[in-house]
Coordinates of C-alpha atoms in Angstrom, one line a residue:
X289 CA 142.2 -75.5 -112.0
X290 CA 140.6 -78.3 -110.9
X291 CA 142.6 -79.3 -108.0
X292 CA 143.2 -75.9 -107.3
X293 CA 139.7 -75.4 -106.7
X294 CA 139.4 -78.5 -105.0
X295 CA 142.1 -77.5 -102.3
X296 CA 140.0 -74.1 -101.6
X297 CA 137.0 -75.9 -101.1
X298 CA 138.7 -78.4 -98.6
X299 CA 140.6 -75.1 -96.6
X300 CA 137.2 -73.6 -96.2
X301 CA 135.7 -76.4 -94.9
X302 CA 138.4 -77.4 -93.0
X303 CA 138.5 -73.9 -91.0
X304 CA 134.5 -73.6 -90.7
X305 CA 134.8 -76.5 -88.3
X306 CA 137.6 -74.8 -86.7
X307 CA 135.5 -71.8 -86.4
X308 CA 132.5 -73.9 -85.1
X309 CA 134.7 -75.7 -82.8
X310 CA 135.9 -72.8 -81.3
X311 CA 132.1 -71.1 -81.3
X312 CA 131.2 -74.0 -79.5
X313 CA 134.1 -74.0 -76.9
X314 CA 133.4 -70.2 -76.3
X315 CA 129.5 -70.4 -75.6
X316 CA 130.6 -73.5 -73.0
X317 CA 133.2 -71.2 -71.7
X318 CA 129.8 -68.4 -71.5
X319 CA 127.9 -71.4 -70.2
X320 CA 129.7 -72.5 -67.5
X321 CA 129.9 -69.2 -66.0
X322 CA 126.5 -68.6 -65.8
X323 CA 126.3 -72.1 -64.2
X324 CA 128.6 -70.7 -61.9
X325 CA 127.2 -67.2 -61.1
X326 CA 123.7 -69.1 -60.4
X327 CA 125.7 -71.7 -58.8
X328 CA 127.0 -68.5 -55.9
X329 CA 123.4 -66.6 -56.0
X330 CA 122.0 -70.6 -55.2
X331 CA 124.5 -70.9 -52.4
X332 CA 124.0 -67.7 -50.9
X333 CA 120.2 -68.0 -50.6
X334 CA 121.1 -71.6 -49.3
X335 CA 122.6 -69.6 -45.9
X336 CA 120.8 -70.5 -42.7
X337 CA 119.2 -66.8 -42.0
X338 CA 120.0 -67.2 -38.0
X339 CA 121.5 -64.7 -36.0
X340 CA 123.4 -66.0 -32.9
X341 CA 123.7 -63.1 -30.3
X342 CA 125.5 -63.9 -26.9
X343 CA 124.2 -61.8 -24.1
X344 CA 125.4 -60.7 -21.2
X345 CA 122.4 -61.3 -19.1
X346 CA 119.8 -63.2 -18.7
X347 CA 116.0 -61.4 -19.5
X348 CA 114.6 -60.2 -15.8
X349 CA 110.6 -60.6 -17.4
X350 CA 109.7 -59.5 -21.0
X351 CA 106.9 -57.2 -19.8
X352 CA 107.5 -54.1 -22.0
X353 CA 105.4 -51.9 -19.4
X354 CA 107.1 -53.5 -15.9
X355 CA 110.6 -54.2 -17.0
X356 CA 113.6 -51.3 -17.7
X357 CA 116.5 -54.1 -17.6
X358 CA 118.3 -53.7 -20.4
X359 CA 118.4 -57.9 -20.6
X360 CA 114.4 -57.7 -21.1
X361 CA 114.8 -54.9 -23.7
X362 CA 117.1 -56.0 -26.4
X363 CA 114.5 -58.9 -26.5
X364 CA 111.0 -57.2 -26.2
X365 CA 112.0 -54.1 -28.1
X366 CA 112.2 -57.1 -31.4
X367 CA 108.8 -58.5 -30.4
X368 CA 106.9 -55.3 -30.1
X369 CA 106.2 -52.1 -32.1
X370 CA 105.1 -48.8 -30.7
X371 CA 102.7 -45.8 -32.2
X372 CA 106.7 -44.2 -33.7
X373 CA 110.2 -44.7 -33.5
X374 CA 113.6 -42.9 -34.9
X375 CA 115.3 -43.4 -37.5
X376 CA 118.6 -43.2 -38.1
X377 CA 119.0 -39.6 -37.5
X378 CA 116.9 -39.8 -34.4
X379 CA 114.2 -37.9 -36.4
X380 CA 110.2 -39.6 -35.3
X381 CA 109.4 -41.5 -37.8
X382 CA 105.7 -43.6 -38.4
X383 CA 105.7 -47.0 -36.8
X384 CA 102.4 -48.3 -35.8
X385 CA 100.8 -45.1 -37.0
X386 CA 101.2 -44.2 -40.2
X387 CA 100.2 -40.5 -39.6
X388 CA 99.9 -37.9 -36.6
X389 CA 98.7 -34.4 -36.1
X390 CA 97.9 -31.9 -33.5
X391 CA 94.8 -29.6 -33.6
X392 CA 96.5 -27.5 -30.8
X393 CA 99.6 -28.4 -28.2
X394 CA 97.7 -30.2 -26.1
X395 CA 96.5 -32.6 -28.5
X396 CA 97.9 -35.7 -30.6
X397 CA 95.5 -37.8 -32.9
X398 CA 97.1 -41.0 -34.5
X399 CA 95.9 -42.6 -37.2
X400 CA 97.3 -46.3 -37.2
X401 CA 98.0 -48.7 -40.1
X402 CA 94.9 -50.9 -40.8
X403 CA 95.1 -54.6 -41.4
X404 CA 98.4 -54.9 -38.8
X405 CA 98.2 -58.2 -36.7
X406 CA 99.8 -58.8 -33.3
X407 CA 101.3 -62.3 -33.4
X408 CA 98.4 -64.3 -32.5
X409 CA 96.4 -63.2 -35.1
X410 CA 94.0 -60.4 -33.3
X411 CA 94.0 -57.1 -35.7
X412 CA 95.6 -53.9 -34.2
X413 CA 93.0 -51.3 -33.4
X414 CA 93.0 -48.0 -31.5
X415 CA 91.2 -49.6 -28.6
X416 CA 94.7 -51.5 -28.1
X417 CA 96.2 -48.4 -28.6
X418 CA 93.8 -46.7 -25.8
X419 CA 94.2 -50.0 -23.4
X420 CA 98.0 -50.0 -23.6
X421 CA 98.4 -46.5 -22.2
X422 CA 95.9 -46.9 -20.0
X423 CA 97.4 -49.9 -18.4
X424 CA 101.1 -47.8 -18.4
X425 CA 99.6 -45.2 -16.4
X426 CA 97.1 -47.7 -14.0
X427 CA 99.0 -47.9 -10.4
X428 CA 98.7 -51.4 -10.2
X429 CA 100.8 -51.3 -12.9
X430 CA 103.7 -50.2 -11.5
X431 CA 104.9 -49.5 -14.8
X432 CA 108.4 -47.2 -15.0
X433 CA 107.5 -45.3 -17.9
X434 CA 104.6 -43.9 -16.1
X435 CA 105.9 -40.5 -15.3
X436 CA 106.9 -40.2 -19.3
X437 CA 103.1 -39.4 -19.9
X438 CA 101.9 -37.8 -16.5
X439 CA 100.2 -35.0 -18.8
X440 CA 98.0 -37.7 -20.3
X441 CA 94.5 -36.0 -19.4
X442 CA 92.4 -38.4 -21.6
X443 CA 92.5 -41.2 -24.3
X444 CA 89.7 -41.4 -27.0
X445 CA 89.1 -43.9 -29.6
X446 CA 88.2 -41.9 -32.5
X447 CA 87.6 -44.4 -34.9
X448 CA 88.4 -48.1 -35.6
X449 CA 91.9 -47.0 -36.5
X450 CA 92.0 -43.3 -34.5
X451 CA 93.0 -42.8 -31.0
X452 CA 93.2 -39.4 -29.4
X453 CA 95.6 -38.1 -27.0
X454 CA 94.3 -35.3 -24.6
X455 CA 97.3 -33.7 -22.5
X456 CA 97.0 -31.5 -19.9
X457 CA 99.9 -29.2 -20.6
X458 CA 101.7 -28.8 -23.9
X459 CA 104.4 -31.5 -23.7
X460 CA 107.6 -31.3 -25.6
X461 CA 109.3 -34.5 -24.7
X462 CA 105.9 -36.6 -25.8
X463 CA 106.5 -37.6 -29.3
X464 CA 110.1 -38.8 -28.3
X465 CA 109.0 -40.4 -25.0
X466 CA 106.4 -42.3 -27.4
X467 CA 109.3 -43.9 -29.2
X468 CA 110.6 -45.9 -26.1
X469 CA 110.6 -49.6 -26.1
X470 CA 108.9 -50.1 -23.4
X471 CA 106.2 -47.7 -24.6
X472 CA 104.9 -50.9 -26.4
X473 CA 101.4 -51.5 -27.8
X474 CA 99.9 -54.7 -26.4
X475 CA 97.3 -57.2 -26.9
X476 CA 94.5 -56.6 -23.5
X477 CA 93.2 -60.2 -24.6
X478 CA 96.9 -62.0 -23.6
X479 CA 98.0 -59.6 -20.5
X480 CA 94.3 -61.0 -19.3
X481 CA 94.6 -64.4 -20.2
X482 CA 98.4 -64.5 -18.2
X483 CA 97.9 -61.8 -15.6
X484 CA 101.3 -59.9 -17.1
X485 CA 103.6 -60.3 -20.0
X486 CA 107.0 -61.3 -18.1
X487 CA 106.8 -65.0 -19.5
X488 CA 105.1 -64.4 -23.0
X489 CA 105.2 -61.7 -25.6
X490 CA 102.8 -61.3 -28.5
X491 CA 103.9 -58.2 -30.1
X492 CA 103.4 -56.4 -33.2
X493 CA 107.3 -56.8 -34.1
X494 CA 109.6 -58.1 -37.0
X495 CA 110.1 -61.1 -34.7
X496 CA 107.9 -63.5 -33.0
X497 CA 109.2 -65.1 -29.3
X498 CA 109.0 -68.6 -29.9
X499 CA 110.8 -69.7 -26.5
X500 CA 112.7 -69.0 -23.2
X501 CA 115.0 -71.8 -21.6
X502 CA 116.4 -70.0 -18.5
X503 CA 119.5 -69.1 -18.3
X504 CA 120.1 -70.9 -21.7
X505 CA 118.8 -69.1 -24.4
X506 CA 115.8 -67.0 -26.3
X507 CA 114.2 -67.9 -29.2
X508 CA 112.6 -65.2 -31.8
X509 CA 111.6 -66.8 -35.4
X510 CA 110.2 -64.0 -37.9
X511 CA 107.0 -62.7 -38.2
X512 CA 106.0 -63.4 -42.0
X513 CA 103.2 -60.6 -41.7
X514 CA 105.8 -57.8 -40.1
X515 CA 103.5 -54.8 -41.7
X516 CA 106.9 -53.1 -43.3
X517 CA 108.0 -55.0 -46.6
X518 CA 110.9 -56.4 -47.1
X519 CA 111.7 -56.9 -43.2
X520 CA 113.1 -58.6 -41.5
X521 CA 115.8 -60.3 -43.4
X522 CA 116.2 -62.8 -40.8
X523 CA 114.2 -66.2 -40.1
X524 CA 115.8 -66.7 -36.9
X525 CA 116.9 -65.0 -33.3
X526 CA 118.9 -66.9 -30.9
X527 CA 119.8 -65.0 -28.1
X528 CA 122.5 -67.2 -25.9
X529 CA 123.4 -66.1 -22.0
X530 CA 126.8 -66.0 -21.4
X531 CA 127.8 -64.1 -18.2
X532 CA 131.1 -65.0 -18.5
X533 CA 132.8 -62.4 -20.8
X534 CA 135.7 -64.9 -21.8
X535 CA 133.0 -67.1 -22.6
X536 CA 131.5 -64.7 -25.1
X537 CA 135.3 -63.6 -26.4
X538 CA 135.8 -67.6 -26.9
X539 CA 132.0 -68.0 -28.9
X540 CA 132.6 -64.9 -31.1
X541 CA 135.5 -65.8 -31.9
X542 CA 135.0 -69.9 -32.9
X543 CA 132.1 -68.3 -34.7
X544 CA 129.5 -70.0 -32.2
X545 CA 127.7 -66.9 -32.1
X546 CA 127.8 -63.9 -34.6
X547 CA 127.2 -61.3 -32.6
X548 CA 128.2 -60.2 -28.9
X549 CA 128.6 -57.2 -26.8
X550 CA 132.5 -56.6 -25.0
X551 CA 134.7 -54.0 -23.0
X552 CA 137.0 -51.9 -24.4
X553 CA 139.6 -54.4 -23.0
X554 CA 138.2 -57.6 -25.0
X555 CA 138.0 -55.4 -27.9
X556 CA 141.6 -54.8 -27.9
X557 CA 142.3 -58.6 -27.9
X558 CA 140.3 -59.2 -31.0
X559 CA 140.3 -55.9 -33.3
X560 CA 143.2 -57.6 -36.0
X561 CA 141.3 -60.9 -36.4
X562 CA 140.3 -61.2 -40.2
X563 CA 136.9 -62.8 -39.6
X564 CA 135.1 -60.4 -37.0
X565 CA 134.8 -56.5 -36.7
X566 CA 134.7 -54.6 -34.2
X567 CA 132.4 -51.4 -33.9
X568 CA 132.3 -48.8 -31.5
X569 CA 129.8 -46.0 -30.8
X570 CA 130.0 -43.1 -28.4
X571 CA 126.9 -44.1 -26.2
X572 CA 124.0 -42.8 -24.3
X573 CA 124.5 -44.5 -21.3
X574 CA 126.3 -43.4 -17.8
X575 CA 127.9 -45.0 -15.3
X576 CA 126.6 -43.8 -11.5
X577 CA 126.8 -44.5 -8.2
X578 CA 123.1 -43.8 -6.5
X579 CA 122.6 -43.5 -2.8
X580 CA 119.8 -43.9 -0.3
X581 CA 119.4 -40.2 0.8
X582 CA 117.3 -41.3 3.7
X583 CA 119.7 -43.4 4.9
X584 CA 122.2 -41.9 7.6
X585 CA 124.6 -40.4 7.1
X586 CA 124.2 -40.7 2.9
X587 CA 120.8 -38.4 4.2
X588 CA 123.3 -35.1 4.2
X589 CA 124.0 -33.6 1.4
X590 CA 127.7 -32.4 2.5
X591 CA 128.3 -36.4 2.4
X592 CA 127.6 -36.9 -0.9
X593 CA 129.1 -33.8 -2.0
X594 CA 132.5 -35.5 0.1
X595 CA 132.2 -38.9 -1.7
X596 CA 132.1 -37.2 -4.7
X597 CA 134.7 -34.9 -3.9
X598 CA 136.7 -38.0 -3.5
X599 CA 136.0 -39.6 -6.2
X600 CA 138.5 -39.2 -9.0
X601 CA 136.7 -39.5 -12.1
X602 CA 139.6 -40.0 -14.9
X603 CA 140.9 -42.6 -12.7
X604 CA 137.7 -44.8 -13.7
X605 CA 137.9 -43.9 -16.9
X606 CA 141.5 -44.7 -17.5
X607 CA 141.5 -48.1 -15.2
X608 CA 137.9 -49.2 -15.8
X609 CA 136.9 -48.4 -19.1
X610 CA 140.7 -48.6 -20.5
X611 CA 141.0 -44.8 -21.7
X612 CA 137.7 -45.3 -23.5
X613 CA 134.9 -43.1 -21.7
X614 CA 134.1 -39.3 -21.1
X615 CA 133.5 -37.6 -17.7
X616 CA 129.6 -37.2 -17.8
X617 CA 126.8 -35.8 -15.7
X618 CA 123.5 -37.0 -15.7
X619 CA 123.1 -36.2 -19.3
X620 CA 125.6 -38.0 -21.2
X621 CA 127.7 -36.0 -23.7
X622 CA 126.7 -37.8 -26.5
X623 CA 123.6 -35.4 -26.3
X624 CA 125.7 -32.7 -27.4
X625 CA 124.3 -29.1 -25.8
X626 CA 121.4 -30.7 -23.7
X627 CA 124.8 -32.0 -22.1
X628 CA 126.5 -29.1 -19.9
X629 CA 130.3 -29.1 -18.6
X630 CA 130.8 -31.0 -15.6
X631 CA 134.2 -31.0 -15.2
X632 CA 134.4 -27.6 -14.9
X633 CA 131.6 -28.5 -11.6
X634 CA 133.2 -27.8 -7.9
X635 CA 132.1 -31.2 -7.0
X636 CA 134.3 -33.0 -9.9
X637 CA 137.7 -31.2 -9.1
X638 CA 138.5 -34.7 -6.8
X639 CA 139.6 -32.3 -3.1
X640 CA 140.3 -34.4 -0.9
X641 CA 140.7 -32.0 1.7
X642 CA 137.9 -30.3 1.0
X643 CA 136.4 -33.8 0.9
X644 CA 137.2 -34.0 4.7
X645 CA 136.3 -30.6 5.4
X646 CA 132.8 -31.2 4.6
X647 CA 132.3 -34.5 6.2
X648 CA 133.9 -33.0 9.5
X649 CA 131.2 -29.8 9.1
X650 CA 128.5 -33.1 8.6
X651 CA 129.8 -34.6 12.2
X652 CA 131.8 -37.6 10.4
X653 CA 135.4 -36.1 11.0
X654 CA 136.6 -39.2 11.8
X655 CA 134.6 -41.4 8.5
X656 CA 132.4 -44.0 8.4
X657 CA 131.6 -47.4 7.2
X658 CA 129.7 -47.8 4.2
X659 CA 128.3 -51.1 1.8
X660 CA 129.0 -50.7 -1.5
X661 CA 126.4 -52.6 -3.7
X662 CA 127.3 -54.3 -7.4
X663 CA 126.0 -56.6 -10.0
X664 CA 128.3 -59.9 -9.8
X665 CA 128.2 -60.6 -13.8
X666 CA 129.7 -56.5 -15.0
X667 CA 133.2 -56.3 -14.3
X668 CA 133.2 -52.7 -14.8
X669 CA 130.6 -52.5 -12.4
X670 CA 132.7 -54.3 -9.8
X671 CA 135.9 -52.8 -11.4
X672 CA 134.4 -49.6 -10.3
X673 CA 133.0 -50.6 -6.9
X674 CA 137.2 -51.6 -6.1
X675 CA 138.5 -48.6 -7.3
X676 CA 135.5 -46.3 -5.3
X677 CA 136.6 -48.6 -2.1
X678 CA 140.6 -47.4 -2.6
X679 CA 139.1 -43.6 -3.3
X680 CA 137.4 -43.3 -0.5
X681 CA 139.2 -44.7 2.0
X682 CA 141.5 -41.6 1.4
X683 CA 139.1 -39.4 3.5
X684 CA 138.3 -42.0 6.0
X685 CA 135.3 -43.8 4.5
X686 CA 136.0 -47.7 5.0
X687 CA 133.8 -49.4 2.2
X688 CA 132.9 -53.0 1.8
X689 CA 131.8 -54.5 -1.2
X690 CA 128.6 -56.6 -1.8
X691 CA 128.3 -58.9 -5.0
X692 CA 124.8 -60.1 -6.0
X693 CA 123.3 -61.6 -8.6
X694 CA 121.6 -60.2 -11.7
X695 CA 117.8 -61.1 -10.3
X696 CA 118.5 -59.9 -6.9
X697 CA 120.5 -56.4 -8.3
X698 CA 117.4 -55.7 -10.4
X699 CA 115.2 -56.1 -6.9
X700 CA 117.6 -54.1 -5.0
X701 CA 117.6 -51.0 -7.5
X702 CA 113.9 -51.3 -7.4
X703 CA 113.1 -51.6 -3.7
X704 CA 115.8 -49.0 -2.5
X705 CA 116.9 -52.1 -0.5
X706 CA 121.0 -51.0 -0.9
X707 CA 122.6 -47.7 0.9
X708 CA 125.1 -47.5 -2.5
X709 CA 124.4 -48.8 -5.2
X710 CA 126.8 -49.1 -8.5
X711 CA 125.0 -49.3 -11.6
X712 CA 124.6 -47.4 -15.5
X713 CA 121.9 -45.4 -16.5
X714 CA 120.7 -44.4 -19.8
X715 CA 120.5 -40.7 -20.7
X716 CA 117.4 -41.5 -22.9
X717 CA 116.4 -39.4 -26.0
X718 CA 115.5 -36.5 -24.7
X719 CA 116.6 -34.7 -21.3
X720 CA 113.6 -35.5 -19.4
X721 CA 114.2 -39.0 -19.3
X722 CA 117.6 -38.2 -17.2
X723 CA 116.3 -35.4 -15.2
X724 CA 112.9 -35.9 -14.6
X725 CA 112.3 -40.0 -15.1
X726 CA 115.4 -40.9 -12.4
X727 CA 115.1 -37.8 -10.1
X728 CA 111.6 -35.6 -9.6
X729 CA 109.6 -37.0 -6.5
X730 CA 107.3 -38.8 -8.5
X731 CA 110.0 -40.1 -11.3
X732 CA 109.0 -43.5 -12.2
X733 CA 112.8 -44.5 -12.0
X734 CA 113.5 -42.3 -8.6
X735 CA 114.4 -45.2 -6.2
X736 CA 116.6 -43.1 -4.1
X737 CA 113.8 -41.1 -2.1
X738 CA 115.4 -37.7 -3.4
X739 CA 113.1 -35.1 -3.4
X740 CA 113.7 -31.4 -3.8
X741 CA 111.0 -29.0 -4.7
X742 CA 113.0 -26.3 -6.8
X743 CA 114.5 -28.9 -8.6
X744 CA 110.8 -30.6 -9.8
X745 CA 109.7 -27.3 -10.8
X746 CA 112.5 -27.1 -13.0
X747 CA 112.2 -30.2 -14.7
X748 CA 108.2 -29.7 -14.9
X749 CA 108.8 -26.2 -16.5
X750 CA 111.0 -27.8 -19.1
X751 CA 109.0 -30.8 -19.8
X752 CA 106.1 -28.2 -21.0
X753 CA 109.0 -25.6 -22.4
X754 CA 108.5 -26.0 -26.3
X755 CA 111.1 -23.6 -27.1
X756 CA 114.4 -25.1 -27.9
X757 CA 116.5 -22.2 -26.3
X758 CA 114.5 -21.6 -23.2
X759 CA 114.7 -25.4 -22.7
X760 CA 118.1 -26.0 -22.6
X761 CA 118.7 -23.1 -20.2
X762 CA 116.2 -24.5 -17.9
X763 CA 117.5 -28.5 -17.9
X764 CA 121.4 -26.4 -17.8
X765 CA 120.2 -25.5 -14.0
X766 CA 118.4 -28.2 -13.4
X767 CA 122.0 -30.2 -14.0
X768 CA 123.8 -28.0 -12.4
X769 CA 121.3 -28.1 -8.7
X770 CA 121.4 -31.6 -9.3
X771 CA 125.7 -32.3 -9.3
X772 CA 125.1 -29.7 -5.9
X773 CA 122.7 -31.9 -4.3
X774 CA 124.7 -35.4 -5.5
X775 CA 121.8 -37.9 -5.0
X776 CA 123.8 -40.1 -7.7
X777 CA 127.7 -39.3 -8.3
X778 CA 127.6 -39.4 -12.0
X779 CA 130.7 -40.8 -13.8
X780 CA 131.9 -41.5 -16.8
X781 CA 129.9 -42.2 -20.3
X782 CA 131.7 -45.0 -22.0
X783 CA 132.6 -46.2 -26.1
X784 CA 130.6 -49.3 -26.7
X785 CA 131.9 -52.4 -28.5
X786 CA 129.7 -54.7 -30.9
X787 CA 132.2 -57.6 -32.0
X788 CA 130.5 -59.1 -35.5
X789 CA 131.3 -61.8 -37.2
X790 CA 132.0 -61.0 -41.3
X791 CA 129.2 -63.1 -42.2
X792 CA 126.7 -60.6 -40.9
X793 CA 126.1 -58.4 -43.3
X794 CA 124.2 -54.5 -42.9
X795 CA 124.6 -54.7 -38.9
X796 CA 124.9 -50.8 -37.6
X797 CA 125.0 -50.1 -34.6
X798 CA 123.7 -46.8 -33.5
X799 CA 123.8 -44.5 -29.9
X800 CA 119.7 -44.3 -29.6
X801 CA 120.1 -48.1 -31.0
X802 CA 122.7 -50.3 -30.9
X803 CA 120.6 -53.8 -31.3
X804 CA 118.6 -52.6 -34.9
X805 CA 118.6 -55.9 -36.5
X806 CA 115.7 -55.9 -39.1
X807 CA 117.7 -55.2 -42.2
X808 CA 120.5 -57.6 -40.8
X809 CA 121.2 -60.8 -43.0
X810 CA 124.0 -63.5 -43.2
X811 CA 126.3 -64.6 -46.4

């Protein structure tokens, strides 16, 4: 009994330090995991929050109110904030204001956020809202948004943190036309101190410019006091120039930079590659060709209606933009029924007899010669400008092409300085900005001297149209007089590419916005 008891004694002994051995083993087993789960949320805070983005141009100025390059506004549209923006939906949404209202159609009141602080430390108030505008719409200004708020009447500071927006007419592109980048709210204080903003930038924004090394690089670090929570993700912006489109294919792909912008063409060459992805949106934008109507013979309207007769559309699309692009007018399809059906349009049916027919009613039977005028640093731009010289020369017209640099093209689309001119427009948010912005008499983007009075009473009447319906059937016309009168040949409206690399994490791209990077973060 004894050493029966004895043996018991010594088995359960024996396997209670089995079982604590084992106990033990397990919560080191437990242990170690949790070491290594903190080990991976450690190492993933521990990533350098810095965005590399390689552009394709260099900024022409960072003046929100003087400068439309879209080189100038992937940058400035970070650094500022305006009074509202879209969302994702493209619905207004509160930005700078945090409310709105209107006693009657004529009249907007904002009430902004209080406390906000543009980078240098000065508080927001509605005087800067009221000074902003003010300057947009001053002469001196020269500012190309100007003609978005020619129905501003009157600007009153209600309050510390109330501004007042008295309109002449009822306006239904105002609200949208607020949400523009360039519609930015600035400091009086630094555009004194400097004379402009095309060197310096003290915005609102998610991101504070820090530096500019020409033809190098951009430097935005985040603004720790952003009034929205929670953004931006980011500590750091580096925006690299890289002309050269094999130079950005090499840098996204070595993983030099994150981010970059490429044709449909570089897309192809990249789309398998594990590590980056490649996303495409139907965009906004248009490709044109814009013409100095007071410049013989481009001053008759059968010659433009002949160039564009000769001009075989699906051809660019197909060679330039590598299948990847839609026929568009003025308003680019992606704007669904603001958008009408230009290929059903005389003009687009690519006659060339009837192309000859007219120039010979216009006294140019025989052709003419003609400059053709391109940015240097797009290919599709000269791409197009190449296949435009072959297309015409079908009906006589012997084209040469002229190359220039990104700084010069800017001042040559502004000063009218080119008889054709090859460039891309964007259709905007809202109708007006392609109808009435780039083509009434007093547009603020209008650099071809068009002018046609039936046409500007259209686009007025639809600017203060509120209903929906009666609208569209006014800006349908107004397309429609425009393709007839052909001061731009409007193209095609291509797919855009965003190559990322798979360590960006949240990026989306979207047609109103493809550069939204406040909820963007790396792992």
């Amino acid at each position: 009994m004894f050493k029966r008891k004895g043996f018991l004694v010594s088995l359960l002994i024996l396997l209670g330090i089995l079982l604590a051995a084992c106990t033990s083993e397990g919560e080191n087993d437990n242990s170690d995991s949790q070491n290594e789960g903190a080990d991976d949320q450690e190492a993933a805070e521990d990533v350098e929050q810095v965005l590399k983005i390689a552009n394709d141009q260099e900024p022409a100025g960072l003046d929100p109110h003087k400068t439309p390059a879209h080189s100038s506004v992937r940058i400035y549209s970070q650094v500022y904030s305006g009074l509202v923006t879209f969302d994702e939906n493209m619905e207004v949404v509160p930005d700078l204001a945090e409310e709105w209202n209107q006693p009657d159609d004529s009249t907007y009141v904002f009430t902004l956020r209080e406390g906000v602080q543009f980078h240098n430390g000065n508080e927001v108030t509605a005087e800067d809202v009221k000074y902003s505008f003010e300057r947009i719409l001053d002469e001196e200004t020269a500012s190309h948004i100007a003609s978005y708020f020619s129905n501003v009447e009157s600007i009153e500071v209600v309050g510390d943190y109330e501004v007042q927006f008295n309109l002449s007419n009822p306006d239904a592109t105002f609200l949208s036309n607020l949400t523009n980048a360039s519609a930015a709210i600035v400091d009086q204080e630094v555009v004194e101190e400097n004379g402009d903003l095309q060197q310096v930038a003290v915005g609102t924004g998610p991101f504070k410019f820090e530096e500019w090394v020409a033809d190098n690089r951009v430097n935005l670090v985040k603004n720790e006091d952003y009034f929205i929570e929670g953004q931006p993700k980011l500590d750091e912006v580096i925006y690299y120039t890289m002309k050269e489109e094999s130079a950005r294919l090499s840098a996204i792909r070595t993983g030099e930079v994150d981010l970059t912008t490429l044709t449909a063409q570089s897309a192809d060459l990249i789309s398998n590659e594990e590590e980056i992805d490649v996303k495409d949106y139907q965009s906004l934008e248009y490709s044109y060709v814009g013409f100095n109507v007071n410049s013989e013979p481009l001053d008759d309207p059968k010659v433009r209606q002949a160039l564009s007769l000769a001009t075989d559309r699906q051809a660019i699309t197909d060679i330039v933009w590598n299948g990847d692009a839609v026929v568009s007018g003025p308003v680019a399809p992606s704007m669904g029924d603001w958008s009408i059906d230009v290929e059903s349009h005389e003009l687009y049916q690519n006659d060339i007899e009837q192309a000859k027919a007219l120039l010979e009613e216009a006294g140019y039977a025989d052709g003419f010669d003609i400059t053709i005028t391109t940015a240097s640093t797009y290919d599709d731009m000269v791409d197009t400008a190449q296949l435009l010289q072959q297309q015409w020369e079908e009906i006589g017209v012997s084209a040469e092409i002229k190359q220039i640099e990104w700084g010069e093209y800017i001042d040559t689309w502004s000063n009218t300085s080119a008889d054709v001119l090859i460039g891309r427009n964007g259709s905007g948010t809202d109708p007006d900005r392609a109808l009435n912005y780039f083509f009434h008499t007093d547009g603020s983007a209008n650099v071809w001297g068009f002018t046609n009075s039936e046409y500007d009473s259209l686009v007025e009447e639809g600017k203060v149209t509120v209903d929906q319906g009666e609208r569209q059937e006014i800006y349908n016309e107004a397309q429609n007089l425009l393709l007839d009168l052909s001061p731009n040949l409007f193209l095609v409206s291509p797919m855009k590419y965003v190559a990322v690399r798979d360590s960006v994490v949240d990026f989306v791209p979207y047609p109103h916005d493809g550069e939204d990077i406040v909820e963007v973060s790396k792992q």
